[in-house]
Amino acid sequence: MFLGYAGLLLFMIGDGVESGFIAPFMADNGAGTEIKASYVITVYGVAVMLASWLSGALSDLWGPRRVMMIGLAIWLVFDVLFLAVAVSGENYALMLVFYGLRGFGYPMFAFGFLVWITAVAPVARLGAAVGWFYFAFTGGLPTLGALVASFTNPVLGHYGTLWVSVGLLALGGLLAIFGVRQRTGYTRLAPPDVKPVQSLVSSVSIAWKKPRVGVGMLVRVINTAPEFGMLVFFPTIFIEGIGFGESRWLLLVSVIYGTNIFFNLIFGVLSDRIGWRTTIFWFGAIGCAISILLLYFVPIAMGAEYYWLALLVGALYGATLAGFVPISALLPSLAPENKGGAMALLNLGAGAAAFVGPAIVSVFLGPLGAAGVVIVFAALYLVAAVLVRYLKLPEETAKAIEEDKSLQQVGEKVVTT
């Protein structure tokens, strides 16, 4: 699977190139304002959400490799149309269409590969295997992507940098699709008797048939919704409001997600030892509730002269984000008889985050301001902490029941005595 991880990294670098400047870029090239640009990103998020769900459901029917090929083709076609037609013509309506449809591409590619990983990785090493996935995923989006942009923007400008991203995406996509020879992903994962409609329905109905999987999906939404949301309005605040400038803002983004990629591995391996739920609760949910507040309020309070403090709290946020990595191992284990459906719901949560984050910004930025939006994000992480307590594996539940019975029997003996 190594070339798949390498290809995913290159693909996500191409995706992440735009993360530090796309909202103000669209505002200057047809959208008019950053609020209108956030609407474009929200439409994109809706497409990402739907495609994330489809990536799991369709991988069951067609095989992960075919889903990855479709995702790559969609991204390249609509990315080229977005740049060559919508941006060059400063056409806001076409921005909404092409940038929105492009959102179907990356989830089908990336999460199709994640389904492939969970289908072949042994349970004892599933946390580590998923950790490597997120190492590659966040290594590109936005970590190395933002770093690439920091070098190419001064030379090629924003528009030229976006064309560089197309080449990186194509190279990474082809490397993964043609480089991975593990045969499980070449064929459908669902049993031969499962029909397309049945597979799609089961990938949704599992949410109420297995309520814990549905709760896990909500945790996955909360995991990265603030990440996508803050990239809508943080660039303007940090670049202009605090006075970091674009290059130092992009470096801060690289530090946040550079830290994140290494902690994805650390928490992936650690979670196999101390427990997936424990890792998510303490390092992910509680950690992020604290660190996202620090990420915003420390630079605001200290100003541009204390840039090193911004780097420290940025690294802390990146590390705690990685605490959610085991959710991708936990959810399919909650429904071992329907891993494809569980992964479809997990991917739906991951995609929904790309919609929910910008949507929260669109709704609350006006009435609450930037500080209010950040507080909303912190509150969401606390909600995730509560929800995680319900995500017990079947064997944990059985163990708890046995312990309750044992305690009850001891109590009865004491009463009898």
CSV table of C-alpha atoms in Angstrom, one decimal:
chain,number,residue,atom,x,y,z
A,1,MET,CA,0.0,0.0,0.0
A,2,PHE,CA,3.0,2.3,0.2
A,3,LEU,CA,2.6,3.9,-3.2
A,4,GLY,CA,-1.0,4.6,-2.3
A,5,TYR,CA,0.1,6.6,0.7
A,6,ALA,CA,2.7,8.4,-1.3
A,7,GLY,CA,0.2,9.2,-4.1
A,8,LEU,CA,-2.3,10.4,-1.5
A,9,LEU,CA,0.3,12.7,-0.1
A,10,LEU,CA,1.0,14.3,-3.5
A,11,PHE,CA,-2.7,14.5,-4.3
A,12,MET,CA,-3.5,16.3,-1.0
A,13,ILE,CA,-0.5,18.7,-1.4
A,14,GLY,CA,-2.2,19.8,-4.7
A,15,ASP,CA,-5.5,20.1,-2.8
A,16,GLY,CA,-3.9,22.0,0.1
A,17,VAL,CA,-2.1,24.6,-2.0
A,18,GLU,CA,-5.1,26.9,-2.0
A,19,SER,CA,-6.1,26.5,1.6
A,20,GLY,CA,-4.4,29.6,2.9
A,21,PHE,CA,-5.7,32.1,0.3
A,22,ILE,CA,-8.6,30.7,-1.7
A,23,ALA,CA,-11.3,32.8,0.0
A,24,PRO,CA,-9.7,36.2,-0.5
A,25,PHE,CA,-8.5,35.1,-3.9
A,26,MET,CA,-12.1,34.4,-5.0
A,27,ALA,CA,-13.3,37.7,-3.4
A,28,ASP,CA,-10.8,39.5,-5.6
A,29,ASN,CA,-11.5,37.5,-8.8
A,30,GLY,CA,-15.3,37.5,-9.2
A,31,ALA,CA,-16.9,36.8,-5.8
A,32,GLY,CA,-16.6,40.4,-4.7
A,33,THR,CA,-16.6,39.8,-0.9
A,34,GLU,CA,-15.3,37.2,1.4
A,35,ILE,CA,-18.9,36.5,2.6
A,36,LYS,CA,-19.9,35.6,-1.0
A,37,ALA,CA,-16.7,33.6,-1.3
A,38,SER,CA,-17.7,31.7,1.8
A,39,TYR,CA,-21.0,30.8,0.0
A,40,VAL,CA,-18.9,29.2,-2.8
A,41,ILE,CA,-16.9,27.2,-0.3
A,42,THR,CA,-20.1,26.2,1.5
A,43,VAL,CA,-21.5,24.8,-1.9
A,44,TYR,CA,-18.2,23.0,-2.3
A,45,GLY,CA,-18.6,21.6,1.3
A,46,VAL,CA,-22.1,20.2,0.4
A,47,ALA,CA,-20.5,18.4,-2.6
A,48,VAL,CA,-17.7,17.1,-0.4
A,49,MET,CA,-20.2,15.8,2.2
A,50,LEU,CA,-22.2,13.9,-0.4
A,51,ALA,CA,-19.1,12.5,-2.1
A,52,SER,CA,-17.7,11.4,1.2
A,53,TRP,CA,-20.7,9.3,1.8
A,54,LEU,CA,-20.7,7.9,-1.7
A,55,SER,CA,-17.0,7.0,-1.5
A,56,GLY,CA,-17.8,4.3,1.1
A,57,ALA,CA,-21.1,3.1,-0.4
A,58,LEU,CA,-19.7,2.9,-4.0
A,59,SER,CA,-16.5,1.3,-2.8
A,60,ASP,CA,-18.6,-1.5,-1.6
A,61,LEU,CA,-20.2,-1.9,-5.0
A,62,TRP,CA,-17.4,-1.0,-7.5
A,63,GLY,CA,-14.3,-1.4,-5.4
A,64,PRO,CA,-12.2,1.4,-3.9
A,65,ARG,CA,-9.8,1.7,-6.9
A,66,ARG,CA,-12.6,2.5,-9.4
A,67,VAL,CA,-14.0,5.1,-6.9
A,68,MET,CA,-10.6,6.7,-6.7
A,69,MET,CA,-10.3,6.9,-10.5
A,70,ILE,CA,-13.7,8.6,-10.7
A,71,GLY,CA,-12.7,11.1,-8.0
A,72,LEU,CA,-9.5,12.0,-9.7
A,73,ALA,CA,-11.2,12.6,-13.1
A,74,ILE,CA,-13.9,14.8,-11.5
A,75,TRP,CA,-11.4,16.9,-9.7
A,76,LEU,CA,-9.2,17.5,-12.7
A,77,VAL,CA,-12.0,18.3,-15.1
A,78,PHE,CA,-13.8,20.8,-12.8
A,79,ASP,CA,-10.6,22.3,-11.4
A,80,VAL,CA,-9.5,23.2,-15.0
A,81,LEU,CA,-12.9,24.6,-15.8
A,82,PHE,CA,-12.9,26.7,-12.6
A,83,LEU,CA,-9.5,28.2,-13.3
A,84,ALA,CA,-9.7,28.5,-17.1
A,85,VAL,CA,-13.3,29.7,-17.4
A,86,ALA,CA,-14.8,30.9,-14.1
A,87,VAL,CA,-11.8,32.7,-12.6
A,88,SER,CA,-10.3,34.1,-15.8
A,89,GLY,CA,-13.8,35.5,-16.7
A,90,GLU,CA,-14.5,36.6,-13.1
A,91,ASN,CA,-17.9,34.8,-13.3
A,92,TYR,CA,-19.3,34.3,-9.9
A,93,ALA,CA,-22.1,32.0,-11.1
A,94,LEU,CA,-19.6,29.7,-12.8
A,95,MET,CA,-17.5,29.8,-9.7
A,96,LEU,CA,-20.4,28.3,-7.7
A,97,VAL,CA,-20.9,25.6,-10.3
A,98,PHE,CA,-17.4,24.5,-11.1
A,99,TYR,CA,-15.8,24.9,-7.7
A,100,GLY,CA,-18.9,23.2,-6.1
A,101,LEU,CA,-18.8,20.2,-8.5
A,102,ARG,CA,-15.1,19.9,-8.0
A,103,GLY,CA,-15.9,19.0,-4.4
A,104,PHE,CA,-17.1,15.6,-5.5
A,105,GLY,CA,-13.5,14.8,-6.5
A,106,TYR,CA,-11.2,14.7,-3.5
A,107,PRO,CA,-13.4,12.7,-1.1
A,108,MET,CA,-14.0,9.9,-3.6
A,109,PHE,CA,-10.3,9.7,-4.2
A,110,ALA,CA,-9.0,10.0,-0.6
A,111,PHE,CA,-11.8,8.3,1.3
A,112,GLY,CA,-12.0,5.5,-1.3
A,113,PHE,CA,-8.4,4.8,-0.4
A,114,LEU,CA,-9.3,4.9,3.3
A,115,VAL,CA,-11.9,2.2,2.7
A,116,TRP,CA,-9.3,0.2,0.9
A,117,ILE,CA,-7.0,0.5,4.0
A,118,THR,CA,-9.7,-0.6,6.5
A,119,ALA,CA,-10.6,-3.6,4.3
A,120,VAL,CA,-7.1,-5.0,4.4
A,121,ALA,CA,-5.4,-3.8,7.6
A,122,PRO,CA,-5.3,-6.3,10.6
A,123,VAL,CA,-7.4,-5.1,13.6
A,124,ALA,CA,-4.4,-5.1,15.9
A,125,ARG,CA,-2.7,-2.5,13.6
A,126,LEU,CA,-5.7,-0.7,12.3
A,127,GLY,CA,-5.1,2.4,14.4
A,128,ALA,CA,-1.5,2.7,13.0
A,129,ALA,CA,-2.7,2.1,9.4
A,130,VAL,CA,-5.3,4.9,9.8
A,131,GLY,CA,-2.6,7.0,11.4
A,132,TRP,CA,-0.5,6.7,8.2
A,133,PHE,CA,-3.5,7.6,6.1
A,134,TYR,CA,-4.0,10.9,8.1
A,135,PHE,CA,-0.2,11.4,8.0
A,136,ALA,CA,-0.5,11.6,4.2
A,137,PHE,CA,-3.9,13.3,4.2
A,138,THR,CA,-3.0,16.2,6.5
A,139,GLY,CA,0.6,16.2,5.3
A,140,GLY,CA,-0.8,17.6,2.1
A,141,LEU,CA,-4.0,19.4,3.2
A,142,PRO,CA,-3.0,21.9,4.2
A,143,THR,CA,0.5,21.4,5.6
A,144,LEU,CA,2.9,20.9,2.6
A,145,GLY,CA,0.3,22.5,0.3
A,146,ALA,CA,0.5,25.8,2.3
A,147,LEU,CA,4.3,25.5,2.3
A,148,VAL,CA,4.4,25.0,-1.5
A,149,ALA,CA,2.2,28.1,-1.9
A,150,SER,CA,4.5,30.2,0.3
A,151,PHE,CA,7.2,29.6,-2.3
A,152,THR,CA,5.2,29.7,-5.5
A,153,ASN,CA,2.9,32.7,-4.7
A,154,PRO,CA,5.8,35.3,-4.8
A,155,VAL,CA,7.0,33.9,-8.1
A,156,LEU,CA,3.8,32.8,-10.0
A,157,GLY,CA,1.1,34.6,-8.1
A,158,HIS,CA,-2.0,33.0,-6.7
A,159,TYR,CA,-3.4,32.1,-10.2
A,160,GLY,CA,-0.2,30.4,-11.3
A,161,THR,CA,0.1,28.6,-8.0
A,162,LEU,CA,-3.4,27.1,-8.5
A,163,TRP,CA,-2.3,25.7,-11.9
A,164,VAL,CA,0.7,24.1,-10.1
A,165,SER,CA,-1.7,22.4,-7.9
A,166,VAL,CA,-3.4,20.7,-10.9
A,167,GLY,CA,-0.1,19.1,-11.9
A,168,LEU,CA,0.5,17.9,-8.3
A,169,LEU,CA,-3.0,16.4,-8.1
A,170,ALA,CA,-2.7,14.6,-11.4
A,171,LEU,CA,0.8,13.1,-10.5
A,172,GLY,CA,-0.3,11.9,-7.0
A,173,GLY,CA,-3.6,10.5,-8.3
A,174,LEU,CA,-2.0,8.5,-11.0
A,175,LEU,CA,0.8,7.2,-8.7
A,176,ALA,CA,-1.8,5.9,-6.2
A,177,ILE,CA,-4.2,4.4,-8.8
A,178,PHE,CA,-1.5,2.6,-10.8
A,179,GLY,CA,1.0,2.0,-8.1
A,180,VAL,CA,-1.0,0.0,-5.6
A,181,ARG,CA,-1.1,-3.7,-6.5
A,182,GLN,CA,-3.0,-5.0,-3.5
A,183,ARG,CA,-5.9,-6.8,-5.2
A,184,THR,CA,-8.7,-6.3,-2.6
A,185,GLY,CA,-9.4,-2.8,-3.8
A,186,TYR,CA,-9.7,-3.9,-7.4
A,187,THR,CA,-13.1,-5.6,-6.8
A,188,ARG,CA,-16.3,-4.9,-5.0
A,189,LEU,CA,-16.3,-5.4,-1.2
A,190,ALA,CA,-20.0,-6.1,-0.7
A,191,PRO,CA,-21.3,-9.7,-1.2
A,192,PRO,CA,-22.4,-10.6,-4.7
A,193,ASP,CA,-26.1,-10.7,-3.8
A,194,VAL,CA,-26.1,-7.1,-2.5
A,195,LYS,CA,-27.8,-4.8,-5.0
A,196,PRO,CA,-26.9,-1.1,-5.6
A,197,VAL,CA,-30.0,0.4,-3.9
A,198,GLN,CA,-29.7,-2.0,-1.0
A,199,SER,CA,-26.1,-1.0,-0.5
A,200,LEU,CA,-26.8,2.7,-0.6
A,201,VAL,CA,-29.7,2.3,1.8
A,202,SER,CA,-27.8,0.2,4.3
A,203,SER,CA,-25.0,2.8,4.3
A,204,VAL,CA,-27.5,5.2,5.8
A,205,SER,CA,-29.8,2.9,7.8
A,206,ILE,CA,-26.9,1.8,9.8
A,207,ALA,CA,-27.1,5.1,11.7
A,208,TRP,CA,-30.3,4.0,13.5
A,209,LYS,CA,-29.7,0.3,13.3
A,210,LYS,CA,-26.4,0.9,15.1
A,211,PRO,CA,-26.9,4.2,16.9
A,212,ARG,CA,-23.3,4.3,18.1
A,213,VAL,CA,-22.1,4.5,14.5
A,214,GLY,CA,-24.4,7.5,14.0
A,215,VAL,CA,-23.0,9.1,17.2
A,216,GLY,CA,-19.5,8.4,15.9
A,217,MET,CA,-20.4,10.2,12.6
A,218,LEU,CA,-21.3,13.3,14.6
A,219,VAL,CA,-18.0,13.2,16.4
A,220,ARG,CA,-16.3,13.0,13.0
A,221,VAL,CA,-18.1,16.0,11.8
A,222,ILE,CA,-17.0,18.0,14.9
A,223,ASN,CA,-13.5,16.8,14.5
A,224,THR,CA,-12.6,18.9,11.4
A,225,ALA,CA,-15.6,21.4,11.1
A,226,PRO,CA,-13.7,24.1,13.0
A,227,GLU,CA,-10.6,23.4,10.8
A,228,PHE,CA,-12.5,24.0,7.6
A,229,GLY,CA,-14.3,27.0,9.2
A,230,MET,CA,-11.3,28.8,10.5
A,231,LEU,CA,-9.6,28.7,7.0
A,232,VAL,CA,-12.5,30.8,5.7
A,233,PHE,CA,-11.9,33.8,8.1
A,234,PHE,CA,-8.6,33.3,9.8
A,235,PRO,CA,-6.5,34.4,6.8
A,236,THR,CA,-7.9,37.9,6.8
A,237,ILE,CA,-7.6,38.2,10.6
A,238,PHE,CA,-4.1,36.9,10.9
A,239,ILE,CA,-2.7,38.5,7.7
A,240,GLU,CA,-4.3,42.0,8.0
A,241,GLY,CA,-5.9,42.3,11.5
A,242,ILE,CA,-2.9,41.0,13.6
A,243,GLY,CA,-0.4,42.0,10.9
A,244,PHE,CA,1.5,38.7,10.3
A,245,GLY,CA,1.4,39.1,6.5
A,246,GLU,CA,0.7,36.3,4.1
A,247,SER,CA,4.0,34.5,4.3
A,248,ARG,CA,4.0,34.3,8.1
A,249,TRP,CA,0.3,33.2,8.0
A,250,LEU,CA,1.1,30.4,5.6
A,251,LEU,CA,4.1,29.4,7.7
A,252,LEU,CA,1.8,29.2,10.7
A,253,VAL,CA,-0.6,27.0,8.8
A,254,SER,CA,2.3,24.7,7.9
A,255,VAL,CA,3.4,24.5,11.5
A,256,ILE,CA,-0.2,23.6,12.6
A,257,TYR,CA,-0.6,20.8,10.2
A,258,GLY,CA,3.1,19.8,10.2
A,259,THR,CA,2.7,19.1,13.9
A,260,ASN,CA,-0.6,17.4,13.1
A,261,ILE,CA,0.9,14.9,10.6
A,262,PHE,CA,3.4,13.5,13.1
A,263,PHE,CA,0.9,13.3,15.9
A,264,ASN,CA,-1.4,11.4,13.6
A,265,LEU,CA,1.2,8.7,13.7
A,266,ILE,CA,1.8,9.0,17.4
A,267,PHE,CA,-1.8,8.9,18.4
A,268,GLY,CA,-2.5,6.2,15.8
A,269,VAL,CA,0.0,3.9,17.4
A,270,LEU,CA,-0.7,5.1,21.0
A,271,SER,CA,-4.4,4.4,20.6
A,272,ASP,CA,-3.8,0.8,19.8
A,273,ARG,CA,-2.2,0.6,23.3
A,274,ILE,CA,-4.3,2.8,25.6
A,275,GLY,CA,-7.6,2.5,23.8
A,276,TRP,CA,-9.3,4.4,20.9
A,277,ARG,CA,-12.0,6.0,23.0
A,278,THR,CA,-9.5,7.2,25.6
A,279,THR,CA,-7.3,8.8,23.0
A,280,ILE,CA,-10.2,10.6,21.3
A,281,PHE,CA,-11.7,11.9,24.5
A,282,TRP,CA,-8.7,13.4,26.2
A,283,PHE,CA,-6.3,14.2,23.4
A,284,GLY,CA,-8.9,15.0,20.7
A,285,ALA,CA,-12.1,16.5,22.1
A,286,ILE,CA,-10.8,18.1,25.4
A,287,GLY,CA,-7.5,19.0,23.9
A,288,CYS,CA,-9.0,20.8,20.9
A,289,ALA,CA,-11.6,22.7,23.0
A,290,ILE,CA,-8.6,24.3,24.8
A,291,SER,CA,-6.2,24.6,21.9
A,292,ILE,CA,-8.6,26.3,19.4
A,293,LEU,CA,-9.3,29.0,22.0
A,294,LEU,CA,-5.6,29.6,22.5
A,295,LEU,CA,-5.0,29.6,18.7
A,296,TYR,CA,-7.2,32.6,18.3
A,297,PHE,CA,-7.0,34.6,21.5
A,298,VAL,CA,-3.3,34.4,22.2
A,299,PRO,CA,-2.2,36.0,18.9
A,300,ILE,CA,-5.0,38.6,19.2
A,301,ALA,CA,-3.9,39.5,22.7
A,302,MET,CA,-0.2,39.5,22.1
A,303,GLY,CA,0.0,40.9,18.5
A,304,ALA,CA,2.4,40.4,15.6
A,305,GLU,CA,5.5,40.9,17.8
A,306,TYR,CA,4.9,37.6,19.6
A,307,TYR,CA,4.7,35.5,16.4
A,308,TRP,CA,6.6,32.7,18.2
A,309,LEU,CA,3.7,32.3,20.6
A,310,ALA,CA,1.3,31.9,17.7
A,311,LEU,CA,3.5,29.1,16.4
A,312,LEU,CA,3.4,27.4,19.8
A,313,VAL,CA,-0.4,27.5,20.1
A,314,GLY,CA,-0.7,26.5,16.5
A,315,ALA,CA,1.4,23.5,17.0
A,316,LEU,CA,-0.7,22.6,20.1
A,317,TYR,CA,-3.9,22.8,18.0
A,318,GLY,CA,-2.3,20.6,15.3
A,319,ALA,CA,-1.3,18.0,17.8
A,320,THR,CA,-4.7,17.8,19.5
A,321,LEU,CA,-6.5,17.5,16.2
A,322,ALA,CA,-4.6,14.3,15.7
A,323,GLY,CA,-6.3,12.9,18.8
A,324,PHE,CA,-9.4,12.2,16.7
A,325,VAL,CA,-7.5,9.8,14.4
A,326,PRO,CA,-8.7,6.6,16.1
A,327,ILE,CA,-12.3,7.4,15.1
A,328,SER,CA,-11.6,5.8,11.7
A,329,ALA,CA,-10.6,2.6,13.5
A,330,LEU,CA,-13.4,2.8,16.1
A,331,LEU,CA,-16.4,3.2,13.8
A,332,PRO,CA,-16.0,0.2,11.5
A,333,SER,CA,-15.3,-1.9,14.7
A,334,LEU,CA,-18.6,-0.8,16.1
A,335,ALA,CA,-20.3,-2.6,13.1
A,336,PRO,CA,-17.9,-5.5,12.1
A,337,GLU,CA,-20.6,-7.1,10.0
A,338,ASN,CA,-21.1,-4.0,7.9
A,339,LYS,CA,-17.8,-2.2,7.8
A,340,GLY,CA,-18.6,-0.7,4.4
A,341,GLY,CA,-21.7,1.0,5.7
A,342,ALA,CA,-19.9,2.2,8.8
A,343,MET,CA,-17.1,3.7,6.6
A,344,ALA,CA,-19.7,5.3,4.4
A,345,LEU,CA,-21.2,7.0,7.4
A,346,LEU,CA,-17.8,8.0,8.7
A,347,ASN,CA,-16.8,9.5,5.4
A,348,LEU,CA,-20.2,11.3,5.4
A,349,GLY,CA,-19.2,12.9,8.7
A,350,ALA,CA,-15.8,13.8,7.3
A,351,GLY,CA,-17.4,15.4,4.3
A,352,ALA,CA,-20.1,17.1,6.3
A,353,ALA,CA,-17.3,18.9,8.2
A,354,ALA,CA,-16.3,20.7,5.1
A,355,PHE,CA,-19.9,22.0,4.8
A,356,VAL,CA,-20.6,22.6,8.5
A,357,GLY,CA,-17.5,24.6,9.3
A,358,PRO,CA,-17.9,27.3,6.6
A,359,ALA,CA,-21.7,27.2,7.3
A,360,ILE,CA,-21.1,28.1,10.9
A,361,VAL,CA,-18.9,30.9,9.8
A,362,SER,CA,-21.5,32.2,7.4
A,363,VAL,CA,-24.3,32.1,10.0
A,364,PHE,CA,-22.4,33.4,13.1
A,365,LEU,CA,-19.6,35.6,11.9
A,366,GLY,CA,-21.9,38.6,11.4
A,367,PRO,CA,-23.8,38.5,14.7
A,368,LEU,CA,-21.1,37.1,17.0
A,369,GLY,CA,-17.9,38.2,15.3
A,370,ALA,CA,-14.7,36.2,14.9
A,371,ALA,CA,-14.3,35.6,18.7
A,372,GLY,CA,-17.9,34.3,19.0
A,373,VAL,CA,-17.4,31.8,16.2
A,374,VAL,CA,-14.2,30.4,17.8
A,375,ILE,CA,-16.1,30.0,21.1
A,376,VAL,CA,-18.8,28.1,19.2
A,377,PHE,CA,-16.1,25.8,17.8
A,378,ALA,CA,-14.7,25.2,21.3
A,379,ALA,CA,-18.2,24.3,22.6
A,380,LEU,CA,-18.6,21.8,19.7
A,381,TYR,CA,-15.5,20.0,20.8
A,382,LEU,CA,-16.9,19.7,24.4
A,383,VAL,CA,-20.1,18.2,22.8
A,384,ALA,CA,-17.8,15.7,21.1
A,385,ALA,CA,-16.2,14.8,24.4
A,386,VAL,CA,-19.7,13.9,25.8
A,387,LEU,CA,-20.6,11.9,22.7
A,388,VAL,CA,-17.4,9.9,22.7
A,389,ARG,CA,-18.3,8.3,26.1
A,390,TYR,CA,-21.1,6.4,24.3
A,391,LEU,CA,-18.8,4.8,21.7
A,392,LYS,CA,-18.2,1.5,23.4
A,393,LEU,CA,-17.1,-1.5,21.4
A,394,PRO,CA,-19.3,-4.6,21.5
A,395,GLU,CA,-16.7,-6.4,23.7
A,396,GLU,CA,-16.5,-3.5,26.0
A,397,THR,CA,-20.3,-3.5,26.4
A,398,ALA,CA,-20.3,-7.2,27.1
A,399,LYS,CA,-17.5,-6.8,29.6
A,400,ALA,CA,-19.5,-4.0,31.4
A,401,ILE,CA,-22.6,-6.2,31.5
A,402,GLU,CA,-20.6,-9.1,33.0
A,403,GLU,CA,-19.0,-6.8,35.6
A,404,ASP,CA,-22.5,-5.5,36.5
A,405,LYS,CA,-23.7,-9.1,36.9
A,406,SER,CA,-20.7,-10.0,39.1
A,407,LEU,CA,-21.2,-7.0,41.3
A,408,GLN,CA,-24.9,-7.9,41.6
A,409,GLN,CA,-24.1,-11.4,42.6
A,410,VAL,CA,-21.6,-10.2,45.2
A,411,GLY,CA,-24.2,-7.8,46.5
A,412,GLU,CA,-26.8,-10.6,46.8
A,413,LYS,CA,-24.3,-12.7,48.7
A,414,VAL,CA,-23.5,-9.9,51.1
A,415,VAL,CA,-27.3,-9.3,51.7
A,416,THR,CA,-27.8,-13.0,52.3
A,417,THR,CA,-24.9,-13.1,54.8
